[in-house]
Every structure is written in C-alpha cells, then in structure tokens.
Short mmCIF file of C-alpha atoms in Angstrom, two decimals:
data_model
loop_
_atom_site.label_atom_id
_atom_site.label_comp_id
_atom_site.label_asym_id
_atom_site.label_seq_id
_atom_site.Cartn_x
_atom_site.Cartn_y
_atom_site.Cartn_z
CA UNK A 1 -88.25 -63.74 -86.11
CA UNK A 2 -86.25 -60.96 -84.31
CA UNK A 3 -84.58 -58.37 -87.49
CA UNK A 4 -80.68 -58.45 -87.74
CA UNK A 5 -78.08 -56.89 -89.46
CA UNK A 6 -74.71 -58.75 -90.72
CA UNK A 7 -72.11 -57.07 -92.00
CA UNK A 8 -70.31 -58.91 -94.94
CA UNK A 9 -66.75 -58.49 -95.62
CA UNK A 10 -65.51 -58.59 -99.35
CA UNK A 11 -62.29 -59.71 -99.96
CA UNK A 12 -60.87 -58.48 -103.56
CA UNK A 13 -57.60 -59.22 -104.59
CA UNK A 14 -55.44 -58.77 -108.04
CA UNK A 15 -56.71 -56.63 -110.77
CA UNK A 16 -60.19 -56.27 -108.77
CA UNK A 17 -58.87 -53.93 -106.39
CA UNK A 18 -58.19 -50.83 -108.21
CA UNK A 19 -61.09 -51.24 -110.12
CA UNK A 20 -63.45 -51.79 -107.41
CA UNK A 21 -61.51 -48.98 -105.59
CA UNK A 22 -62.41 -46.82 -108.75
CA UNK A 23 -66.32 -47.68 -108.84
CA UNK A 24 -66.42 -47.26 -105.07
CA UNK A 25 -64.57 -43.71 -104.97
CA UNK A 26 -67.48 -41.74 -105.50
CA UNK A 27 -70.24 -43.78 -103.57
CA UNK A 28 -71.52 -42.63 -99.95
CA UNK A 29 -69.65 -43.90 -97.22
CA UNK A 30 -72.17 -45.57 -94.39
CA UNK A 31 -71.33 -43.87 -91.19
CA UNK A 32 -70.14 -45.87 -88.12
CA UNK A 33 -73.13 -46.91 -86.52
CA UNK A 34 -73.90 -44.60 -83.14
CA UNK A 35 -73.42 -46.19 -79.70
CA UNK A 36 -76.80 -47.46 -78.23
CA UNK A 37 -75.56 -45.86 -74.52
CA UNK A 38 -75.61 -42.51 -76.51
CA UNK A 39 -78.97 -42.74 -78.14
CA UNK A 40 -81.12 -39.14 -78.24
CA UNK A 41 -84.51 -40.59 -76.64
CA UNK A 42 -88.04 -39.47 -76.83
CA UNK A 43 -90.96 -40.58 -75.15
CA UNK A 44 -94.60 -40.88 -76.59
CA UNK A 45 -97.80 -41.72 -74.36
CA UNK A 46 -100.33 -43.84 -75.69
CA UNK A 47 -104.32 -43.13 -73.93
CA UNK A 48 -107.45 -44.29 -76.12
CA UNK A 49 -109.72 -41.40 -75.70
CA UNK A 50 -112.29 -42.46 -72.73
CA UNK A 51 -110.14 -45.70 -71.62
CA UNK A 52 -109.01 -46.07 -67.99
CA UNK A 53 -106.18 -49.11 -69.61
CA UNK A 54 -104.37 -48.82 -72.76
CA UNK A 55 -101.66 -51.28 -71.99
CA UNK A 56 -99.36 -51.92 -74.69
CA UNK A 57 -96.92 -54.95 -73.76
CA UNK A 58 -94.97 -56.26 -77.16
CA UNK A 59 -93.73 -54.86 -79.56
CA UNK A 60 -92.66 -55.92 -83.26
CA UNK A 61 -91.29 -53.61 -86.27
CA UNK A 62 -89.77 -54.46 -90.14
CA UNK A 63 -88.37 -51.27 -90.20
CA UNK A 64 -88.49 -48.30 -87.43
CA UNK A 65 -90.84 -46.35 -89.90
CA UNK A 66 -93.02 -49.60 -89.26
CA UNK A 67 -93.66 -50.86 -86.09
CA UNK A 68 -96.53 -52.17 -84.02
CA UNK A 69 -97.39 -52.33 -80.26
CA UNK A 70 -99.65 -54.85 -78.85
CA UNK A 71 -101.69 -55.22 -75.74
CA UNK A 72 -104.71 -54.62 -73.77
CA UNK A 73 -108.00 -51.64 -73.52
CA UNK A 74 -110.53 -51.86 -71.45
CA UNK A 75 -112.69 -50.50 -74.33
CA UNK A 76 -111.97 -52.89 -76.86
CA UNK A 77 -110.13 -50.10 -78.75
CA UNK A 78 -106.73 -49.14 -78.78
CA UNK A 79 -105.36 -52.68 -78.83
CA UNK A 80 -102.76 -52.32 -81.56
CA UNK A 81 -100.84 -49.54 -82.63
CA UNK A 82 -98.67 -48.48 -85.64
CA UNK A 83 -95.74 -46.36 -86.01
CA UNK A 84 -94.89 -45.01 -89.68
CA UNK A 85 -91.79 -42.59 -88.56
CA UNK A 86 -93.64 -39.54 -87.14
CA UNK A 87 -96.89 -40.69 -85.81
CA UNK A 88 -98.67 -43.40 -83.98
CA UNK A 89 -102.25 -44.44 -84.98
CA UNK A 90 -104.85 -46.92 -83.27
CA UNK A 91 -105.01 -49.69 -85.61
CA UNK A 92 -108.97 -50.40 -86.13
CA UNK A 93 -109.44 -54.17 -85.52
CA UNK A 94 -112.82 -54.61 -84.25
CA UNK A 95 -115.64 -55.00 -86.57
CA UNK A 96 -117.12 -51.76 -84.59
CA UNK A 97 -114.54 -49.75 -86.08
CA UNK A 98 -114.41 -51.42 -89.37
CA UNK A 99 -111.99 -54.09 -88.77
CA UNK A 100 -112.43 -58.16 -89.30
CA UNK A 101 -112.02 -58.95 -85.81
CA UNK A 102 -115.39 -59.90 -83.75
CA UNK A 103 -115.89 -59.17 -80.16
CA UNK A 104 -113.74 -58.57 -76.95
CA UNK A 105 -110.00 -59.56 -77.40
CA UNK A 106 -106.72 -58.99 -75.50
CA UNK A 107 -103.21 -59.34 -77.58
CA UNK A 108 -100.30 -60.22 -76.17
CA UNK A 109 -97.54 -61.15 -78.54
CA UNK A 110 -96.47 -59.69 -82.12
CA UNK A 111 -94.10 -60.91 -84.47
CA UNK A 112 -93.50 -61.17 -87.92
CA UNK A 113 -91.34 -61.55 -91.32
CA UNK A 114 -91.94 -58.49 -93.51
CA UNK A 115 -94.56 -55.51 -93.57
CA UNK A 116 -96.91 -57.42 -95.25
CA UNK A 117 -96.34 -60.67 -93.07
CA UNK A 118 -97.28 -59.86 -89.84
CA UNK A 119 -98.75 -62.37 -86.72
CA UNK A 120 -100.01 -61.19 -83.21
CA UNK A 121 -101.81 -63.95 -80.51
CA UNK A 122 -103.98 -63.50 -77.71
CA UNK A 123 -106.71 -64.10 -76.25
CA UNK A 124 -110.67 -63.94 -77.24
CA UNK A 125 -112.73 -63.15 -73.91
CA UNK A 126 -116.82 -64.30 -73.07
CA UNK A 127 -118.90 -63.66 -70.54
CA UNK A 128 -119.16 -67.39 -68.55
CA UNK A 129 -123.05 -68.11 -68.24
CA UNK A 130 -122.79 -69.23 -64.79
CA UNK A 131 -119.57 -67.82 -63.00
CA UNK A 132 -117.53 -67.89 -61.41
CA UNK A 133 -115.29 -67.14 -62.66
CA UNK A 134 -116.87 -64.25 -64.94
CA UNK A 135 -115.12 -64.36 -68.11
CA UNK A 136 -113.38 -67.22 -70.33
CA UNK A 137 -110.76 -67.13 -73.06
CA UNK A 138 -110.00 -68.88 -76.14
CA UNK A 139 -107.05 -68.43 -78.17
CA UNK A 140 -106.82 -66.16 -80.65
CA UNK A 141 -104.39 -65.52 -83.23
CA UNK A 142 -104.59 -62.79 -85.99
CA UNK A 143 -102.30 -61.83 -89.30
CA UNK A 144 -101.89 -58.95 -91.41
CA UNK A 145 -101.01 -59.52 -95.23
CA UNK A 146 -100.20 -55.76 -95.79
CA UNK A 147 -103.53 -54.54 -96.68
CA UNK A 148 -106.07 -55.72 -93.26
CA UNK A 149 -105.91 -58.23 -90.28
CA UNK A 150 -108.23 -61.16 -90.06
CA UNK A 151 -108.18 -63.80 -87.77
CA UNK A 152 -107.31 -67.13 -88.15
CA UNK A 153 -109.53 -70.11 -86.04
CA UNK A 154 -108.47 -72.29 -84.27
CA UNK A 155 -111.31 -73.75 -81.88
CA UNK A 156 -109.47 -74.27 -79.09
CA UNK A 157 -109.20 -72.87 -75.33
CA UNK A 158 -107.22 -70.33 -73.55
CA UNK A 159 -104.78 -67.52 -73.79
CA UNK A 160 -101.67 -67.61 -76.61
CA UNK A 161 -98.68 -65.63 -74.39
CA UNK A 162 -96.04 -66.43 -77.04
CA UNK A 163 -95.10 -66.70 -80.94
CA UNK A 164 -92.18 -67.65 -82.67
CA UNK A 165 -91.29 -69.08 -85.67
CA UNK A 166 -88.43 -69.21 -88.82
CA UNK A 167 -90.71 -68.21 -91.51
CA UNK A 168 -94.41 -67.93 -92.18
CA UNK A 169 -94.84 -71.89 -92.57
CA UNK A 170 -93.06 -72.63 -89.85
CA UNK A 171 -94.21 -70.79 -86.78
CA UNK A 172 -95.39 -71.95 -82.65
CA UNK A 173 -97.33 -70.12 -80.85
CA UNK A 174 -98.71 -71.43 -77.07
CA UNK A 175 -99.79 -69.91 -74.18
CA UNK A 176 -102.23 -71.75 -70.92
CA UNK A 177 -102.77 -75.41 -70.24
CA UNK A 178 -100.37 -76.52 -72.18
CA UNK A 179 -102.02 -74.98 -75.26
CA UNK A 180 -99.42 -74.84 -78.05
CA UNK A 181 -99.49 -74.89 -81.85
CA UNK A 182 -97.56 -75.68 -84.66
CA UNK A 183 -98.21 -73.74 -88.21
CA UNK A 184 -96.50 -75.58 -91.53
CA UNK A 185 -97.80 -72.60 -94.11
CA UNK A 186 -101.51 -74.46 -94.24
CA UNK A 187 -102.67 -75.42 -91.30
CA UNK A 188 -102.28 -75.07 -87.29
CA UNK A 189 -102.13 -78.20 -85.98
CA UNK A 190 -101.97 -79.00 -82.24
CA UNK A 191 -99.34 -80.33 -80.39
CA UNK A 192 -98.64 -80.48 -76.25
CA UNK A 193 -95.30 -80.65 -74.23
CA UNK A 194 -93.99 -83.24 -71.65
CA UNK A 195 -95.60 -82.22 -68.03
CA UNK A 196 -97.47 -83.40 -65.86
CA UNK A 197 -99.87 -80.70 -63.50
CA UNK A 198 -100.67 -81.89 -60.02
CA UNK A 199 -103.79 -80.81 -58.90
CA UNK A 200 -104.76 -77.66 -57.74
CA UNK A 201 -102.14 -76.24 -60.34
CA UNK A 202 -102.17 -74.58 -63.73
CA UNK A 203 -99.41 -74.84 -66.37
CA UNK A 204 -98.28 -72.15 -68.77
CA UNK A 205 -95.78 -71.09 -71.38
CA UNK A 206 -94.32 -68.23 -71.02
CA UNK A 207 -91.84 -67.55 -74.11
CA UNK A 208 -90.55 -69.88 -77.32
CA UNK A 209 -87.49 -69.44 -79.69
CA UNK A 210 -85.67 -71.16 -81.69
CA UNK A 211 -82.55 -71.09 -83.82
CA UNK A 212 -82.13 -71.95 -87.14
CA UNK A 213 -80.67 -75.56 -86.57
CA UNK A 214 -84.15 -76.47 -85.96
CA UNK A 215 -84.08 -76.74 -82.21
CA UNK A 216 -87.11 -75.06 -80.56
CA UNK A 217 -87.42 -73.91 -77.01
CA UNK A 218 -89.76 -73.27 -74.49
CA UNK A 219 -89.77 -71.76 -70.99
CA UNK A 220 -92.93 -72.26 -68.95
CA UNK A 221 -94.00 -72.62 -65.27
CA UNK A 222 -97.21 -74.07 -62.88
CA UNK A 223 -98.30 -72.38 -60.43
CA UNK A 224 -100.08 -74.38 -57.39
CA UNK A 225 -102.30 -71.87 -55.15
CA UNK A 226 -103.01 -74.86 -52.91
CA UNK A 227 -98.77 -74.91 -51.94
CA UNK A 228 -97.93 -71.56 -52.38
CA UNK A 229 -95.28 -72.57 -55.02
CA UNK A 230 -94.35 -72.28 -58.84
CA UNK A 231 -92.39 -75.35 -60.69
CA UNK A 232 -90.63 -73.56 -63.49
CA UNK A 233 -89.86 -75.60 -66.95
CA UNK A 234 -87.34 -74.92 -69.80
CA UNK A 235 -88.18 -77.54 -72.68
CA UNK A 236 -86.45 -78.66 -76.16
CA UNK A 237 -87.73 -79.96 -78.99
CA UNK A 238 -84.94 -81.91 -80.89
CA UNK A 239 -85.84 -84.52 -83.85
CA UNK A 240 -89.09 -83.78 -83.59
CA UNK A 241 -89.35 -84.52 -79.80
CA UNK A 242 -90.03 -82.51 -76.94
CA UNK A 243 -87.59 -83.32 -73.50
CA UNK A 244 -88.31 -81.21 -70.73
CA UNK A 245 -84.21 -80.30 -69.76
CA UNK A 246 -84.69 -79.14 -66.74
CA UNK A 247 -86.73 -77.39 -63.77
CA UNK A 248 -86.90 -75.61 -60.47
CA UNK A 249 -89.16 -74.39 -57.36
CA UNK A 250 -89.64 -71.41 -56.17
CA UNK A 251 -91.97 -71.24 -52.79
CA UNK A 252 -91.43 -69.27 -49.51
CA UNK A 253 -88.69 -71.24 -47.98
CA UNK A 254 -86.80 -72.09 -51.45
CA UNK A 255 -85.64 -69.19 -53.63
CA UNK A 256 -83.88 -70.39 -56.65
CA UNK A 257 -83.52 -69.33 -60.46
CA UNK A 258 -81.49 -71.46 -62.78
CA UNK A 259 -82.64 -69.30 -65.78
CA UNK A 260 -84.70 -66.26 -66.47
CA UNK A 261 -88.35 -67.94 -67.05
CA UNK A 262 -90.16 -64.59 -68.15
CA UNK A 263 -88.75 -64.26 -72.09
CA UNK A 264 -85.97 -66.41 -74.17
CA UNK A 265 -83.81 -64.91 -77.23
CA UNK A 266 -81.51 -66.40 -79.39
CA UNK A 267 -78.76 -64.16 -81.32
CA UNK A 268 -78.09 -64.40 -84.58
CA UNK A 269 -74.93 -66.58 -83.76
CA UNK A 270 -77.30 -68.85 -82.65
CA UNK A 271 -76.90 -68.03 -78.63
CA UNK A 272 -79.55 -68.73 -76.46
CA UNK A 273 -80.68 -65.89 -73.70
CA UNK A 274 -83.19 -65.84 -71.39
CA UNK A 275 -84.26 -62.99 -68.43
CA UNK A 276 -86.65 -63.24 -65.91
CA UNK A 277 -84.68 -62.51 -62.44
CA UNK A 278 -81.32 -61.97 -63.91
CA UNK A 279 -79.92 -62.35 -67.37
CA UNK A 280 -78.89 -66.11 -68.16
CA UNK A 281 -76.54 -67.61 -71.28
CA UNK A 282 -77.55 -71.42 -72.43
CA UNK A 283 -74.47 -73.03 -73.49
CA UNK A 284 -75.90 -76.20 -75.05
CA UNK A 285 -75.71 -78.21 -71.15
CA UNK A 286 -76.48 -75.43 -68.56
CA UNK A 287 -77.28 -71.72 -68.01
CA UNK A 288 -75.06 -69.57 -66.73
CA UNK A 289 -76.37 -65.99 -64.68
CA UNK A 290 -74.64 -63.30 -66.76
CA UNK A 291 -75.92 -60.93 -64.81
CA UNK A 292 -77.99 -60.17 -61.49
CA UNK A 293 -80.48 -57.55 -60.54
CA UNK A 294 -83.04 -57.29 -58.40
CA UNK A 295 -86.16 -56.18 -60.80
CA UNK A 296 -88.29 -59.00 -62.55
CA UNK A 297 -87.02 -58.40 -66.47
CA UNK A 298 -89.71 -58.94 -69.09
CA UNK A 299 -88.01 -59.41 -72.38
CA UNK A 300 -84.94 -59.35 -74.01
CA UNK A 301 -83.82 -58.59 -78.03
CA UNK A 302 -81.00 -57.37 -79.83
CA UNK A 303 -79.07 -57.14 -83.28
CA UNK A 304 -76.04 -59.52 -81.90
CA UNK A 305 -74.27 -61.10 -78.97
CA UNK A 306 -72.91 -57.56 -78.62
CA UNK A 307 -76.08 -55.28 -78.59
CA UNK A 308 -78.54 -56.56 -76.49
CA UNK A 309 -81.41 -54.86 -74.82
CA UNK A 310 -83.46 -56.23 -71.87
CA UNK A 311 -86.56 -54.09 -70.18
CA UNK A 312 -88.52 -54.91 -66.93
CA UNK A 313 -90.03 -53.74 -63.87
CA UNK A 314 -90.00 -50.02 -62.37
CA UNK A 315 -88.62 -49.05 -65.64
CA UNK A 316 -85.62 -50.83 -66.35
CA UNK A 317 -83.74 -50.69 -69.65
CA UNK A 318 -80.34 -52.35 -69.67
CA UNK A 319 -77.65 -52.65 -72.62
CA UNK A 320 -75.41 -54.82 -73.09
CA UNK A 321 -71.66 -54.40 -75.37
CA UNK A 322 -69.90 -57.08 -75.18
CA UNK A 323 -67.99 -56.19 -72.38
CA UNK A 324 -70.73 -54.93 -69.29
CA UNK A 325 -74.42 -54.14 -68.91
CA UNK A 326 -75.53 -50.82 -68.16
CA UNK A 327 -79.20 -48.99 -66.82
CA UNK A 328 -80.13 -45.81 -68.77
CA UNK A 329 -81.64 -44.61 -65.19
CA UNK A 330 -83.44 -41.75 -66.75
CA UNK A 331 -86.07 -44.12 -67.42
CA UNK A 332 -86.11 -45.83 -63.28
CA UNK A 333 -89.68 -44.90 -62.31
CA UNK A 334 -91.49 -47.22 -59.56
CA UNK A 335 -94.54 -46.24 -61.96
CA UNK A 336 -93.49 -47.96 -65.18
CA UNK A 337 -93.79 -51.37 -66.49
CA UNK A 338 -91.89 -52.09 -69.23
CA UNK A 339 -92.77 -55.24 -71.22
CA UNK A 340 -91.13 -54.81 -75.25
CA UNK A 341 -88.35 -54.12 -76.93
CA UNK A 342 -87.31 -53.99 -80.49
CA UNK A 343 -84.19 -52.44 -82.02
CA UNK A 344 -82.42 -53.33 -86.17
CA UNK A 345 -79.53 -51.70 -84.43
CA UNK A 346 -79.76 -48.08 -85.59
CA UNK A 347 -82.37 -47.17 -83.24
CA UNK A 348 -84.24 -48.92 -80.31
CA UNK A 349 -87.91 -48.73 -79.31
CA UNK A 350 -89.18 -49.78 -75.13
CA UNK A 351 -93.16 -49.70 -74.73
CA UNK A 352 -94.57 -50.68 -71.40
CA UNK A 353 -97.16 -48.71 -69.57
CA UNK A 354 -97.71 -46.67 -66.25
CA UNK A 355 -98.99 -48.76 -63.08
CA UNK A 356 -101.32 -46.21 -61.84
CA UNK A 357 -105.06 -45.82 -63.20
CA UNK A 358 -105.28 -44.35 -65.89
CA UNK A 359 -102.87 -46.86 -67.20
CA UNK A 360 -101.17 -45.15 -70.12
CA UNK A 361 -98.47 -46.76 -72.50
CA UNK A 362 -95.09 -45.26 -72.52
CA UNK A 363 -93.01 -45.48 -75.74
CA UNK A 364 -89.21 -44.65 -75.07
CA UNK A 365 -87.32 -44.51 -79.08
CA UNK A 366 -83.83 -44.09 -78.76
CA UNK A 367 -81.46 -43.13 -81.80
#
C-alpha cells in the first residue's frame, strides 16, 4: 500500500539511438532528485477550534497535493484531515457536520490505492450501561470513493490498530483480541491468528504488511497486568496458513527485543523492516538490529531500501541512505510524539502531536 517510485532504464541500440536521441533533444530533463538530509521543512499545527485533543497519528497520501492525517478529538471533530498543496481542512465525517459517519469514533490507521480509493480503521466508542469500565469499542472501518466516506459494517468487537493490503480486494485489517479481517473486493470475512492468551492478559496486533509474493505479516503482543509482563508475537501467513515464527518477553527482570514490535514495512524489493526499540531487517530466518536508539519508534516508510524514514518518541525523525541513519535534531522536543510518516520520495510529511494539554498535531513537510 505504501507509494513508490522505480526508475526504468531503456536500453536502445542500432538505428534507435540517434533517433531517440533526436526526439529526446528538446524534452525537459527531470532534475536529480534532492537529498532527503537537505529537505527545506515547515511545520503546520493542527487545533479543532474548542478541542483540548486533536491527535493526529497516521498518515496516508496519493500524491503530496493529497494527503490525509488520521487520529483522535475529544469533540468528535477534527478526526481526519486533508492536505491539497497549500492548505489543510477538517474533513467532515460525522453526520453532525454532514458526513455518513454516526456517533463517537476514534481512527487510527489510513491507507489506500489512489485518490479515489481510500481506507482508514478504528474504533466506534459507547457508553457501557453498567461500568466499569465506562466506554466500549467496536471496530470500525471507513472508505472514501473520491466523492464522500461511508462506513463499512462489520458487527464485530474492538479497536482496528492496523490496515494493509495489495489492492482494494485484497486488504487485512486487525487490531484487539485477536480481531482481524480479511477483505476479497466483496466481503470482510473474519479470520484469527495462532495464540493462545493466559488469563489475566489481552492480545493485540499492532502492525501488518505484506509483500507481493503473497506472504502476510503480523507483529502483535499480550500484555498480562497480573505479571507485570508483555509476550511479543511476529506471525506469517504462508499458503494460506498462519505460523506464529517467533516471540519474546519483556518484564522487569528480562529486557529483550528481537524485532521492533510497534510498526513493520516492506520495501519495494520486497525487504521486510520493522521499528519499535531499534530498527530491525527480516532476512527470510531471523531479524537482525540495524540500528539502536534509545526512543520507542512508531513507524517506519520509505520509497526504497535506500530512503527510509522512521519517527517516534520526543520527536525523532531518522533517515536512512544506504550507507548510515541520521536524526534531523531540529525536530528533538521531549514534547512531541510523532506517530506517521509518508514520503513518494520528492518530499516527506511527519504528523504526531504535542504531549501537553492542549494536545495539538504537529505536521513537519520536508522538500
């Protein structure tokens, strides 16, 4: 789902070459594309008028005269946003304002395939009749055919953190309990992964991708309260089965992180990345730590194995070359949470939002 560029070589050879050198004489030349580490950034703050949270947290874009943000407003308002090249505009959802969608929602995840094929998932929220705890969720997943949004039902419980997919009738989306779905173009159809939750805990996906072999992946973790530990999960669906690959604890006494369990991304060479606490490489058997630092890292994207972006905690935007990573440390701020990042290689947009109330998203667009 993540945009890419390729760059195609023509070979010409013979008689071609001096007349393709003739056609060619007079067209424009594309300029060498501009080095990421020497982007000119600006930063736009996102508030909805009367809000106390407008927490933007993924981000999505055909084009960077078209891109979304996604997240959550304590006003129902403000959810979604949209970027057309100079401005950005609160994109009216709820049925108060006009849009399809009914009640209190939270989004969390955006994706899509063109600017007229566009999912997000989240969450519904209800008041529980006898708490605690006060409020439940459903899933809730929503797509936008160019013209409006309208939600797609699914009747089933709890929050969607994650959506991926190869084309529009072939997308997975899941989120808590072990909630995930498969869409085949008609219908969403249920499915469930290989784990079993001891009790006291609760199990959750955190990110899926995929390449275009047809492998799928998923990275997920429970958490047990009771024991003061998390079990993390990174799962592979192969032949149409699911095999969990492998796992690890974390708890007080026993630090370890064989991958980064917050966000996976595979390149267009078909790589396989993840972040969480470090950057990690999948090389088909094992991960290997590509690099270490000490700030949880919420997602990772790029345009190839040799212009990747990751963004995290206290304001952290690395980039990586090819060859080493580097922090743009104008953007370190204890205050910042940085949770999206999008880029088609000409220009790169972070959102995230400011810890302190009134929480206000921060858009950093670098080109």
């Amino acid at each position: 789902m993540k945009t890419h560029c390729t760059l195609h070589r023509i070979l010409l050879s013979g008689a071609l070459l001096f007349s393709a050198f003739s056609s060619c004489k007079d067209s424009p030349v594309e300029p060498p594309r501009k080095d990421p580490r020497t982007y000119t950034w600006t930063i736009d703050t996102l508030a909805y008028p009367g809000s106390f949270q407008t927490n933007m947290q993924d981000i999505w874009g055909s084009s960077p005269t078209d891109v979304y943000v996604v997240g959550h407003n304590d006003r129902n308002r403000g959810l979604m946003w949209h970027f057309d090249g100079a401005k950005w505009t609160d994109v009216k959802l709820s049925t108060t304002q006009g849009g399809n969608v009914q009640g209190p929602i939270d989004l969390i995840a955006i994706s899509g395939f063109a600017s007229n094929d566009i999912w997000a998932v989240g969450k519904r929220l209800y008041d529980n009749p006898t708490p605690p705890p006060n409020f439940l969720d459903s899933s809730l997943i929503i797509r936008f055919d160019g013209r409006q949004w309208r939600e797609i039902t699914l009747h089933e419980a709890r929050s969607l953190n994650s959506i991926w997919g190869l084309s529009s009738s072939n997308l997975w989306s899941g989120g808590w309990t072990n909630k995930l779905f498969h869409y085949n173009g008609i219908v969403w159809q249920a499915d469930s992964l290989p784990v079993i939750v001891q009790s006291g805990g609760f199990f959750q996906i955190n990110a899926i991708e995929g390449n275009y072999t047809g492998e799928v992946f998923i990275a997920g973790n429970t958490h047990y309260n009771n024991l003061a530990k998390t079990v993390f999960y990174f799962f592979r669906k192969k032949m149409q089965t699911w095999t969990m690959v492998d796992s690890f604890v974390v708890q007080p006494s026993h630090i370890e992180n064989k991958w980064g369990y917050v966000d996976l991304w595979t390149s267009p060479s078909g790589e396989l990345y993840s972040c969480g606490r470090g950057i990690h490489k999948w090389n088909g058997t094992i991960w290997t730590q590509l690099f270490d630092h000490p700030n949880i890292l919420y997602r990772i994207a790029g345009t190839s194995d040799n212009n990747i972006f990751v963004v995290g905690h206290l304001g952290t935007v690395l980039h990586f070359n090819g060859r080493d990573w580097y922090q743009f440390k104008q953007f370190a701020n204890p205050d910042a949470v940085l949770g999206g990042v999008w880029t088609d290689g000409t220009e790169v947009f972070v959102v995230g939002f400011t810890a302190a109330y009134p929480q206000k998203t921060l858009i950093f667009h670098g080109k």
